[in-house]
Amino acid sequence: MIWNTMMGTSILSIPWGIKQAGFTSGIILILLMGILTLYCCYRVVKSRQMIPLIDTSNWEFPDVCKYYFGSFGQWSSLLFSMISLVGAMVVYWVLMSNFLFNTGKFIYNYVHDINVTDIVPGTNGSNKVICPSAASGHLPQNRSVVFSADNITGFTLFEKWWDKSQTVPFYLIAVLLPMLNLKSPSFFAKFNVLGTVSVVYLVFLVTVKAAHTGIHLEFNWFTENEFFVPEFRILFPQLTGVLTLAFFIHNCVITLLQNNRNQENNVRDLSIAYFLVGLTYLYVGVIIFASFPSPPLSKECIEQNFLDNFPSDDIMSFVARIFLLFQMMTVYPLLGYLARVQLLRQFFGNAYPSLFHVLALNLAIVGAGVVMARFYPNIGGIIRYSGATCGLAFVFVYPSLIYMISLHRAGQLTWPALITHIFIILLGLANLIAQFLL
């Protein structure tokens, strides 16, 4: 359950993050961030047990923050929780627009028997890999193709009304906004298994593609060229920002573990879940990066969503986008429900005070998604900014501060514990600052 919940959209940006960090340092950072976030998550799970003389069995982590920091802890934890939820929903909207666009494009070309030849730089053959960024400076987004078809006017009209950023993000409103206004999204929770199926299929896709392309790594330090693979890059904080959200489950881990039949196994189950998540990220990230055909392409061509490196007429990528599109369309209302419950219950004492309140909140959230899909459809950037921001509070600061305060009150705080947890807080602060500097 924890693995399924934690595995999200970040997996699509891990190969891009490894490119930004460098191959060797990228692998090391995934391992270190996995260990660090696991420890901080462990501190969240144990935080309730360190409060004496009070029944905390029904408390969530914001309740613990309120106990230690008063109203500031309550409202600040709400703020950062909303950042994580809305940030995830914005990423979902950008990706759903991307997947819907490519799916519609594939279906239209197939139905109308349009022969599409990408002029975006890429490899040849049935398992083609493309470099969209190489053409972005001089080609319109939807006109990076030449085609052979009788009805050229129809194709041009389709391109006009089926644009990745101009029109498709708005089409999603008609489907998803009514879903967000439902009082209970329990129907969509039944489709949670789609998340597992999507991730398993992505692993299968990555394996098959790598088997066809082979491994392309060149570590020759003395003859550097455009195909040279750096083992370390100064842009590595961009990966740590992505990983903060990729390993983020701290604001709901207590709720998830409450359903565990054997509560004494919580730490074991949490550790296993983090191990599996880290292993999945490592496998997908390393395999995509290592098998990316360089030459003839450069590793710099790896996109923030690695599925964009496969053309829209690729069958396996089409299936992956279909899986992910339906998964995200079922998860999106659940995220909206969590945001509604946390925000409106704090302000009005009721998760559904009226249709007007709910509609106003949902319009604001949907509007943020549409604006980002229209003007800043960079999921890697959105993930790392929101991840580093909400992670500063829930991953690094609050768990460490609460642990130090509880030890101090019990007279058990030692210098090694103090120095270690201050260092963790400083790492979180540096992680956030670095996102805006690089």
Short mmCIF file of C-alpha atoms in Angstrom, two decimals:
data_model
loop_
_atom_site.label_atom_id
_atom_site.label_comp_id
_atom_site.label_asym_id
_atom_site.label_seq_id
_atom_site.Cartn_x
_atom_site.Cartn_y
_atom_site.Cartn_z
CA MET A 1 0.00 0.00 0.00
CA ILE A 2 2.80 2.44 0.90
CA TRP A 3 4.78 1.51 -2.23
CA ASN A 4 1.71 1.99 -4.40
CA THR A 5 0.92 5.35 -2.78
CA MET A 6 4.47 6.69 -2.95
CA MET A 7 5.09 5.65 -6.55
CA GLY A 8 3.79 8.56 -8.55
CA THR A 9 4.62 10.92 -11.37
CA SER A 10 8.18 11.48 -10.12
CA ILE A 11 9.29 8.22 -11.70
CA LEU A 12 8.93 9.85 -15.14
CA SER A 13 11.48 12.55 -14.19
CA ILE A 14 14.12 10.37 -12.49
CA PRO A 15 16.15 9.76 -15.71
CA TRP A 16 16.16 13.53 -16.37
CA GLY A 17 17.29 14.10 -12.77
CA ILE A 18 20.18 11.65 -13.22
CA LYS A 19 21.17 13.57 -16.36
CA GLN A 20 21.22 16.82 -14.37
CA ALA A 21 23.22 15.31 -11.49
CA GLY A 22 25.65 13.13 -13.42
CA PHE A 23 25.51 9.35 -13.72
CA THR A 24 27.48 8.25 -10.65
CA SER A 25 26.36 11.07 -8.38
CA GLY A 26 22.77 10.48 -9.50
CA ILE A 27 22.87 6.88 -8.32
CA ILE A 28 24.48 7.89 -5.02
CA LEU A 29 21.91 10.65 -4.45
CA ILE A 30 18.98 8.27 -4.99
CA LEU A 31 20.42 5.92 -2.37
CA LEU A 32 21.26 8.70 0.13
CA MET A 33 17.95 10.53 -0.28
CA GLY A 34 16.09 7.25 0.13
CA ILE A 35 17.88 6.54 3.41
CA LEU A 36 17.49 10.10 4.70
CA THR A 37 13.79 10.38 3.87
CA LEU A 38 13.18 6.92 5.35
CA TYR A 39 14.78 8.00 8.63
CA CYS A 40 12.73 11.21 8.74
CA CYS A 41 9.58 9.22 7.95
CA TYR A 42 10.46 6.87 10.81
CA ARG A 43 10.68 9.88 13.10
CA VAL A 44 7.18 10.93 11.93
CA VAL A 45 5.78 7.48 12.73
CA LYS A 46 7.36 7.51 16.20
CA SER A 47 6.44 11.14 16.98
CA ARG A 48 3.09 10.29 18.62
CA GLN A 49 4.64 7.72 20.93
CA MET A 50 6.99 10.29 22.42
CA ILE A 51 4.11 12.38 23.82
CA PRO A 52 3.48 11.28 27.43
CA LEU A 53 0.17 11.04 29.32
CA ILE A 54 -2.02 11.76 26.27
CA ASP A 55 -3.97 9.36 24.05
CA THR A 56 -2.58 10.07 20.59
CA SER A 57 -3.96 6.98 18.84
CA ASN A 58 -6.21 9.07 16.57
CA TRP A 59 -3.71 11.86 15.92
CA GLU A 60 -2.26 12.75 12.55
CA PHE A 61 1.12 14.42 12.13
CA PRO A 62 -0.39 17.96 11.96
CA ASP A 63 -1.90 17.25 15.40
CA VAL A 64 1.58 16.42 16.66
CA CYS A 65 2.90 19.67 15.14
CA LYS A 66 0.09 21.57 16.90
CA TYR A 67 1.01 19.95 20.24
CA TYR A 68 4.64 21.06 19.97
CA PHE A 69 4.35 24.38 18.12
CA GLY A 70 0.82 25.58 18.86
CA SER A 71 -1.25 27.35 16.20
CA PHE A 72 1.88 28.07 14.16
CA GLY A 73 2.54 24.35 13.84
CA GLN A 74 -1.08 23.71 12.93
CA TRP A 75 -1.34 26.34 10.20
CA SER A 76 2.17 25.94 8.80
CA SER A 77 1.71 22.16 8.51
CA LEU A 78 -1.58 22.85 6.69
CA LEU A 79 0.18 25.26 4.33
CA PHE A 80 2.96 22.84 3.41
CA SER A 81 0.53 19.95 3.10
CA MET A 82 -1.54 22.01 0.65
CA ILE A 83 1.62 22.84 -1.32
CA SER A 84 2.37 19.14 -1.69
CA LEU A 85 -1.19 18.25 -2.68
CA VAL A 86 -1.77 21.14 -5.09
CA GLY A 87 1.74 20.71 -6.51
CA ALA A 88 0.97 17.05 -7.22
CA MET A 89 -2.36 18.01 -8.81
CA VAL A 90 -0.66 20.57 -11.05
CA VAL A 91 1.87 17.96 -12.18
CA TYR A 92 -1.00 15.56 -12.84
CA TRP A 93 -2.79 18.15 -15.00
CA VAL A 94 0.34 18.81 -17.06
CA LEU A 95 0.92 15.08 -17.55
CA MET A 96 -2.71 14.31 -18.32
CA SER A 97 -2.66 17.04 -20.97
CA ASN A 98 0.49 15.48 -22.41
CA PHE A 99 -0.90 11.94 -22.41
CA LEU A 100 -4.29 12.98 -23.77
CA PHE A 101 -2.64 14.98 -26.56
CA ASN A 102 -0.36 12.11 -27.65
CA THR A 103 -3.19 9.58 -27.35
CA GLY A 104 -5.51 11.68 -29.50
CA LYS A 105 -2.74 12.25 -32.01
CA PHE A 106 -2.02 8.51 -32.28
CA ILE A 107 -5.72 7.63 -32.73
CA TYR A 108 -6.33 10.35 -35.34
CA ASN A 109 -3.32 9.33 -37.42
CA TYR A 110 -4.28 5.64 -37.20
CA VAL A 111 -7.96 6.16 -38.11
CA HIS A 112 -7.18 8.47 -41.05
CA ASP A 113 -4.23 6.35 -42.21
CA ILE A 114 -1.87 9.29 -42.03
CA ASN A 115 1.77 8.45 -42.60
CA VAL A 116 3.71 10.57 -40.11
CA THR A 117 7.45 11.02 -40.33
CA ASP A 118 9.02 12.93 -37.48
CA ILE A 119 11.65 15.43 -38.52
CA VAL A 120 12.61 15.83 -34.89
CA PRO A 121 16.16 14.44 -34.55
CA GLY A 122 16.12 10.82 -33.51
CA THR A 123 17.24 7.29 -34.22
CA ASN A 124 15.97 5.14 -37.06
CA GLY A 125 14.12 1.87 -36.93
CA SER A 126 10.97 0.51 -35.30
CA ASN A 127 12.15 1.45 -31.77
CA LYS A 128 12.79 5.09 -32.53
CA VAL A 129 14.01 7.49 -29.85
CA ILE A 130 13.61 11.22 -30.49
CA CYS A 131 15.07 14.47 -29.16
CA PRO A 132 12.19 17.00 -28.97
CA SER A 133 14.33 19.67 -27.31
CA ALA A 134 16.66 19.77 -30.32
CA ALA A 135 13.81 21.05 -32.48
CA SER A 136 11.96 23.19 -29.98
CA GLY A 137 13.82 26.34 -30.91
CA HIS A 138 12.82 26.41 -34.56
CA LEU A 139 9.78 24.20 -35.01
CA PRO A 140 6.19 24.83 -33.85
CA GLN A 141 5.13 22.29 -31.26
CA ASN A 142 2.58 20.47 -33.38
CA ARG A 143 4.20 20.96 -36.81
CA SER A 144 7.30 18.89 -36.29
CA VAL A 145 6.02 16.36 -38.83
CA VAL A 146 5.64 15.84 -42.53
CA PHE A 147 2.84 13.58 -43.73
CA SER A 148 1.24 12.01 -46.70
CA ALA A 149 -2.56 12.25 -46.74
CA ASP A 150 -5.34 13.27 -49.08
CA ASN A 151 -7.17 15.47 -46.61
CA ILE A 152 -4.49 18.00 -45.67
CA THR A 153 -7.09 20.54 -44.57
CA GLY A 154 -8.56 18.08 -42.07
CA PHE A 155 -5.15 17.38 -40.57
CA THR A 156 -4.42 21.09 -40.26
CA LEU A 157 -7.77 21.66 -38.56
CA PHE A 158 -7.06 18.79 -36.16
CA GLU A 159 -3.72 20.35 -35.26
CA LYS A 160 -5.44 23.65 -34.55
CA TRP A 161 -8.01 22.19 -32.15
CA TRP A 162 -5.81 19.48 -30.67
CA ASP A 163 -2.83 21.44 -29.34
CA LYS A 164 -0.83 20.21 -26.35
CA SER A 165 -0.78 23.56 -24.55
CA GLN A 166 -3.39 25.73 -26.30
CA THR A 167 -6.50 23.51 -26.18
CA VAL A 168 -6.08 20.06 -24.59
CA PRO A 169 -5.56 21.34 -21.00
CA PHE A 170 -8.96 23.07 -21.26
CA TYR A 171 -10.72 19.93 -22.52
CA LEU A 172 -9.84 18.15 -19.28
CA ILE A 173 -11.92 20.66 -17.28
CA ALA A 174 -15.18 19.21 -18.61
CA VAL A 175 -14.28 15.76 -17.28
CA LEU A 176 -12.38 16.43 -14.05
CA LEU A 177 -14.10 19.48 -12.54
CA PRO A 178 -17.42 17.65 -11.98
CA MET A 179 -15.48 14.76 -10.38
CA LEU A 180 -13.82 17.15 -7.93
CA ASN A 181 -17.20 18.40 -6.71
CA LEU A 182 -18.42 14.98 -5.59
CA LYS A 183 -18.89 14.74 -1.83
CA SER A 184 -17.08 11.41 -1.60
CA PRO A 185 -14.52 10.11 -4.11
CA SER A 186 -14.75 6.54 -2.76
CA PHE A 187 -15.69 5.26 -6.23
CA PHE A 188 -12.30 6.33 -7.62
CA ALA A 189 -10.42 4.69 -4.74
CA LYS A 190 -11.45 1.33 -6.21
CA PHE A 191 -9.18 2.01 -9.19
CA ASN A 192 -6.07 2.33 -7.01
CA VAL A 193 -4.77 -0.88 -8.54
CA LEU A 194 -4.21 1.04 -11.80
CA GLY A 195 -1.22 2.69 -10.14
CA THR A 196 0.46 -0.66 -9.60
CA VAL A 197 -0.35 -1.80 -13.14
CA SER A 198 1.04 1.44 -14.60
CA VAL A 199 4.35 1.21 -12.73
CA VAL A 200 4.77 -2.49 -13.58
CA TYR A 201 4.11 -1.70 -17.24
CA LEU A 202 6.61 1.19 -17.17
CA VAL A 203 9.27 -1.18 -15.82
CA PHE A 204 8.39 -3.64 -18.60
CA LEU A 205 8.55 -0.87 -21.24
CA VAL A 206 11.93 0.34 -19.98
CA THR A 207 13.31 -3.21 -20.03
CA VAL A 208 12.11 -3.92 -23.58
CA LYS A 209 13.38 -0.60 -24.94
CA ALA A 210 16.78 -1.09 -23.30
CA ALA A 211 17.04 -4.59 -24.73
CA HIS A 212 16.56 -3.15 -28.23
CA THR A 213 18.85 -0.12 -27.94
CA GLY A 214 21.61 -1.59 -25.76
CA ILE A 215 23.83 0.30 -23.33
CA HIS A 216 25.39 3.61 -24.41
CA LEU A 217 27.84 4.98 -21.85
CA GLU A 218 31.12 6.75 -22.58
CA PHE A 219 33.29 7.75 -19.63
CA ASN A 220 36.43 8.86 -21.48
CA TRP A 221 37.65 11.85 -19.45
CA PHE A 222 40.45 12.75 -21.87
CA THR A 223 38.47 13.13 -25.09
CA GLU A 224 35.35 14.97 -23.93
CA ASN A 225 32.62 15.44 -26.56
CA GLU A 226 28.86 15.80 -26.74
CA PHE A 227 28.41 12.09 -25.99
CA PHE A 228 30.61 12.19 -22.89
CA VAL A 229 28.77 11.09 -19.74
CA PRO A 230 29.76 13.22 -16.72
CA GLU A 231 29.79 11.39 -13.40
CA PHE A 232 29.12 14.61 -11.46
CA ARG A 233 27.39 17.87 -12.40
CA ILE A 234 26.84 21.03 -10.41
CA LEU A 235 23.11 20.80 -11.20
CA PHE A 236 22.71 17.83 -8.82
CA PRO A 237 20.31 19.75 -6.46
CA GLN A 238 17.68 19.50 -9.20
CA LEU A 239 17.67 15.75 -8.63
CA THR A 240 17.50 16.11 -4.85
CA GLY A 241 14.46 18.38 -5.29
CA VAL A 242 12.74 15.76 -7.44
CA LEU A 243 13.68 12.99 -5.00
CA THR A 244 12.26 14.90 -2.04
CA LEU A 245 8.81 14.61 -3.61
CA ALA A 246 9.54 11.16 -5.05
CA PHE A 247 10.11 9.78 -1.52
CA PHE A 248 7.48 12.02 0.10
CA ILE A 249 4.75 10.30 2.07
CA HIS A 250 5.36 11.92 5.44
CA ASN A 251 2.08 13.84 5.66
CA CYS A 252 -0.07 10.69 5.37
CA VAL A 253 2.18 7.82 6.52
CA ILE A 254 0.51 7.64 9.96
CA THR A 255 -2.89 7.24 8.32
CA LEU A 256 -1.62 4.50 6.00
CA LEU A 257 0.03 2.54 8.81
CA GLN A 258 -3.06 2.70 11.02
CA ASN A 259 -4.61 0.09 8.74
CA ASN A 260 -1.74 -2.29 9.46
CA ARG A 261 -3.04 -5.34 11.33
CA ASN A 262 0.21 -5.81 13.26
CA GLN A 263 1.29 -2.39 14.44
CA GLU A 264 4.60 -3.75 15.75
CA ASN A 265 5.61 -4.35 12.10
CA ASN A 266 5.18 -0.71 11.03
CA VAL A 267 8.89 0.09 10.93
CA ARG A 268 9.68 -3.11 9.05
CA ASP A 269 6.92 -2.51 6.49
CA LEU A 270 7.95 1.13 6.05
CA SER A 271 11.57 0.09 5.43
CA ILE A 272 10.53 -2.54 2.89
CA ALA A 273 8.34 -0.01 1.09
CA TYR A 274 11.15 2.53 0.86
CA PHE A 275 13.54 -0.16 -0.35
CA LEU A 276 11.14 -1.17 -3.14
CA VAL A 277 10.49 2.44 -4.15
CA GLY A 278 14.20 3.24 -4.24
CA LEU A 279 14.89 0.08 -6.24
CA THR A 280 12.19 1.00 -8.76
CA TYR A 281 13.54 4.54 -9.16
CA LEU A 282 17.09 3.24 -9.56
CA TYR A 283 16.10 0.65 -12.14
CA VAL A 284 14.02 2.97 -14.31
CA GLY A 285 16.40 5.93 -13.99
CA VAL A 286 19.62 4.03 -14.63
CA ILE A 287 18.25 1.85 -17.44
CA ILE A 288 16.70 4.77 -19.33
CA PHE A 289 19.84 6.89 -18.91
CA ALA A 290 22.28 4.10 -19.78
CA SER A 291 20.32 2.83 -22.78
CA PHE A 292 19.57 6.23 -24.27
CA PRO A 293 21.22 6.04 -27.72
CA SER A 294 24.20 8.37 -27.42
CA PRO A 295 25.52 8.48 -30.13
CA PRO A 296 23.76 9.43 -32.34
CA LEU A 297 21.79 11.50 -29.81
CA SER A 298 23.16 13.27 -26.75
CA LYS A 299 22.15 12.42 -23.18
CA GLU A 300 21.07 16.08 -22.96
CA CYS A 301 18.05 15.03 -25.03
CA ILE A 302 16.53 13.10 -22.11
CA GLU A 303 13.22 14.85 -21.39
CA GLN A 304 11.68 15.73 -18.01
CA ASN A 305 9.06 13.11 -18.90
CA PHE A 306 11.05 10.28 -20.46
CA LEU A 307 7.99 9.08 -22.42
CA ASP A 308 8.38 12.25 -24.52
CA ASN A 309 11.55 10.68 -25.91
CA PHE A 310 9.38 8.17 -27.75
CA PRO A 311 7.30 9.34 -30.75
CA SER A 312 3.51 9.47 -30.51
CA ASP A 313 3.16 6.55 -32.94
CA ASP A 314 5.16 4.20 -30.74
CA ILE A 315 2.75 1.39 -29.70
CA MET A 316 4.31 0.59 -26.31
CA SER A 317 4.47 4.27 -25.34
CA PHE A 318 0.85 4.70 -26.47
CA VAL A 319 -0.23 1.90 -24.10
CA ALA A 320 1.83 3.42 -21.27
CA ARG A 321 0.19 6.81 -21.79
CA ILE A 322 -3.27 5.21 -21.78
CA PHE A 323 -2.54 3.42 -18.49
CA LEU A 324 -1.14 6.56 -16.88
CA LEU A 325 -3.93 8.78 -18.18
CA PHE A 326 -6.67 6.64 -16.65
CA GLN A 327 -4.70 6.17 -13.43
CA MET A 328 -4.22 9.91 -13.01
CA MET A 329 -7.86 10.65 -13.83
CA THR A 330 -8.87 8.40 -10.92
CA VAL A 331 -6.20 9.66 -8.49
CA TYR A 332 -6.76 13.35 -9.26
CA PRO A 333 -10.22 13.52 -7.57
CA LEU A 334 -8.73 11.74 -4.52
CA LEU A 335 -6.01 14.38 -4.20
CA GLY A 336 -8.64 17.09 -4.60
CA TYR A 337 -10.72 15.49 -1.87
CA LEU A 338 -7.73 15.45 0.51
CA ALA A 339 -7.01 19.11 -0.24
CA ARG A 340 -10.68 20.00 0.31
CA VAL A 341 -10.88 18.11 3.62
CA GLN A 342 -7.69 19.62 5.01
CA LEU A 343 -8.40 23.21 3.97
CA LEU A 344 -12.16 23.64 4.36
CA ARG A 345 -12.33 21.67 7.59
CA GLN A 346 -9.74 23.98 9.12
CA PHE A 347 -11.59 27.14 8.06
CA PHE A 348 -15.24 26.08 8.26
CA GLY A 349 -15.22 22.96 10.43
CA ASN A 350 -16.84 21.05 7.56
CA ALA A 351 -15.25 19.37 4.55
CA TYR A 352 -18.28 20.29 2.41
CA PRO A 353 -19.75 23.54 3.79
CA SER A 354 -21.57 24.24 0.52
CA LEU A 355 -21.30 23.65 -3.20
CA PHE A 356 -20.18 27.27 -3.64
CA HIS A 357 -17.20 26.84 -1.28
CA VAL A 358 -16.17 23.56 -2.87
CA LEU A 359 -16.59 24.88 -6.41
CA ALA A 360 -14.52 27.99 -5.65
CA LEU A 361 -11.69 25.88 -4.22
CA ASN A 362 -11.77 23.43 -7.11
CA LEU A 363 -11.82 26.22 -9.71
CA ALA A 364 -8.69 27.68 -8.12
CA ILE A 365 -6.91 24.30 -8.16
CA VAL A 366 -7.99 23.46 -11.71
CA GLY A 367 -7.04 26.98 -12.84
CA ALA A 368 -3.53 26.50 -11.45
CA GLY A 369 -3.20 23.26 -13.41
CA VAL A 370 -4.43 24.81 -16.65
CA VAL A 371 -2.13 27.84 -16.30
CA MET A 372 0.93 25.67 -15.68
CA ALA A 373 0.06 23.29 -18.54
CA ARG A 374 -0.38 26.33 -20.78
CA PHE A 375 2.68 28.38 -19.83
CA TYR A 376 5.10 26.17 -17.83
CA PRO A 377 4.61 22.48 -18.74
CA ASN A 378 7.91 21.44 -17.16
CA ILE A 379 7.08 18.65 -14.73
CA GLY A 380 10.68 18.33 -13.53
CA GLY A 381 10.69 21.97 -12.45
CA ILE A 382 7.27 21.78 -10.80
CA ILE A 383 8.18 18.58 -8.94
CA ARG A 384 11.48 19.85 -7.61
CA TYR A 385 10.13 23.23 -6.47
CA SER A 386 7.07 21.81 -4.72
CA GLY A 387 9.04 18.84 -3.40
CA ALA A 388 11.80 20.95 -1.87
CA THR A 389 9.25 23.39 -0.39
CA CYS A 390 6.92 20.92 1.31
CA GLY A 391 9.85 18.62 2.08
CA LEU A 392 11.58 21.35 4.05
CA ALA A 393 8.77 21.22 6.62
CA PHE A 394 7.48 17.64 6.59
CA VAL A 395 10.69 15.76 5.77
CA PHE A 396 13.51 17.76 7.33
CA VAL A 397 12.41 20.40 9.87
CA TYR A 398 9.36 19.18 11.82
CA PRO A 399 10.44 15.54 12.39
CA SER A 400 13.89 16.64 13.53
CA LEU A 401 12.67 19.49 15.75
CA ILE A 402 9.98 17.36 17.36
CA TYR A 403 12.48 14.60 18.11
CA MET A 404 14.98 17.02 19.64
CA ILE A 405 12.30 18.75 21.76
CA SER A 406 10.93 15.43 23.03
CA LEU A 407 14.43 14.25 23.95
CA HIS A 408 15.15 17.56 25.68
CA ARG A 409 11.95 17.36 27.74
CA ALA A 410 12.85 13.81 28.77
CA GLY A 411 16.39 14.88 29.65
CA GLN A 412 17.87 12.53 27.05
CA LEU A 413 19.14 14.96 24.38
CA THR A 414 22.82 14.35 23.58
CA TRP A 415 25.26 16.39 21.54
CA PRO A 416 25.52 13.79 18.72
CA ALA A 417 21.71 13.73 18.39
CA LEU A 418 21.54 17.53 18.46
CA ILE A 419 24.26 17.98 15.83
CA THR A 420 22.86 15.24 13.58
CA HIS A 421 19.35 16.63 13.47
CA ILE A 422 20.46 20.24 13.05
CA PHE A 423 22.51 19.02 10.09
CA ILE A 424 19.39 17.36 8.62
CA ILE A 425 17.47 20.64 8.95
CA LEU A 426 20.30 22.53 7.23
CA LEU A 427 20.30 19.98 4.40
CA GLY A 428 16.60 20.62 3.83
CA LEU A 429 17.12 24.39 3.81
CA ALA A 430 20.05 24.09 1.40
CA ASN A 431 17.96 21.81 -0.82
CA LEU A 432 15.22 24.45 -1.08
CA ILE A 433 17.58 27.39 -1.67
CA ALA A 434 19.51 25.48 -4.36
CA GLN A 435 16.34 24.98 -6.45
CA PHE A 436 16.16 28.74 -7.04
CA LEU A 437 19.87 29.17 -7.70
CA LEU A 438 20.38 26.44 -10.31
#
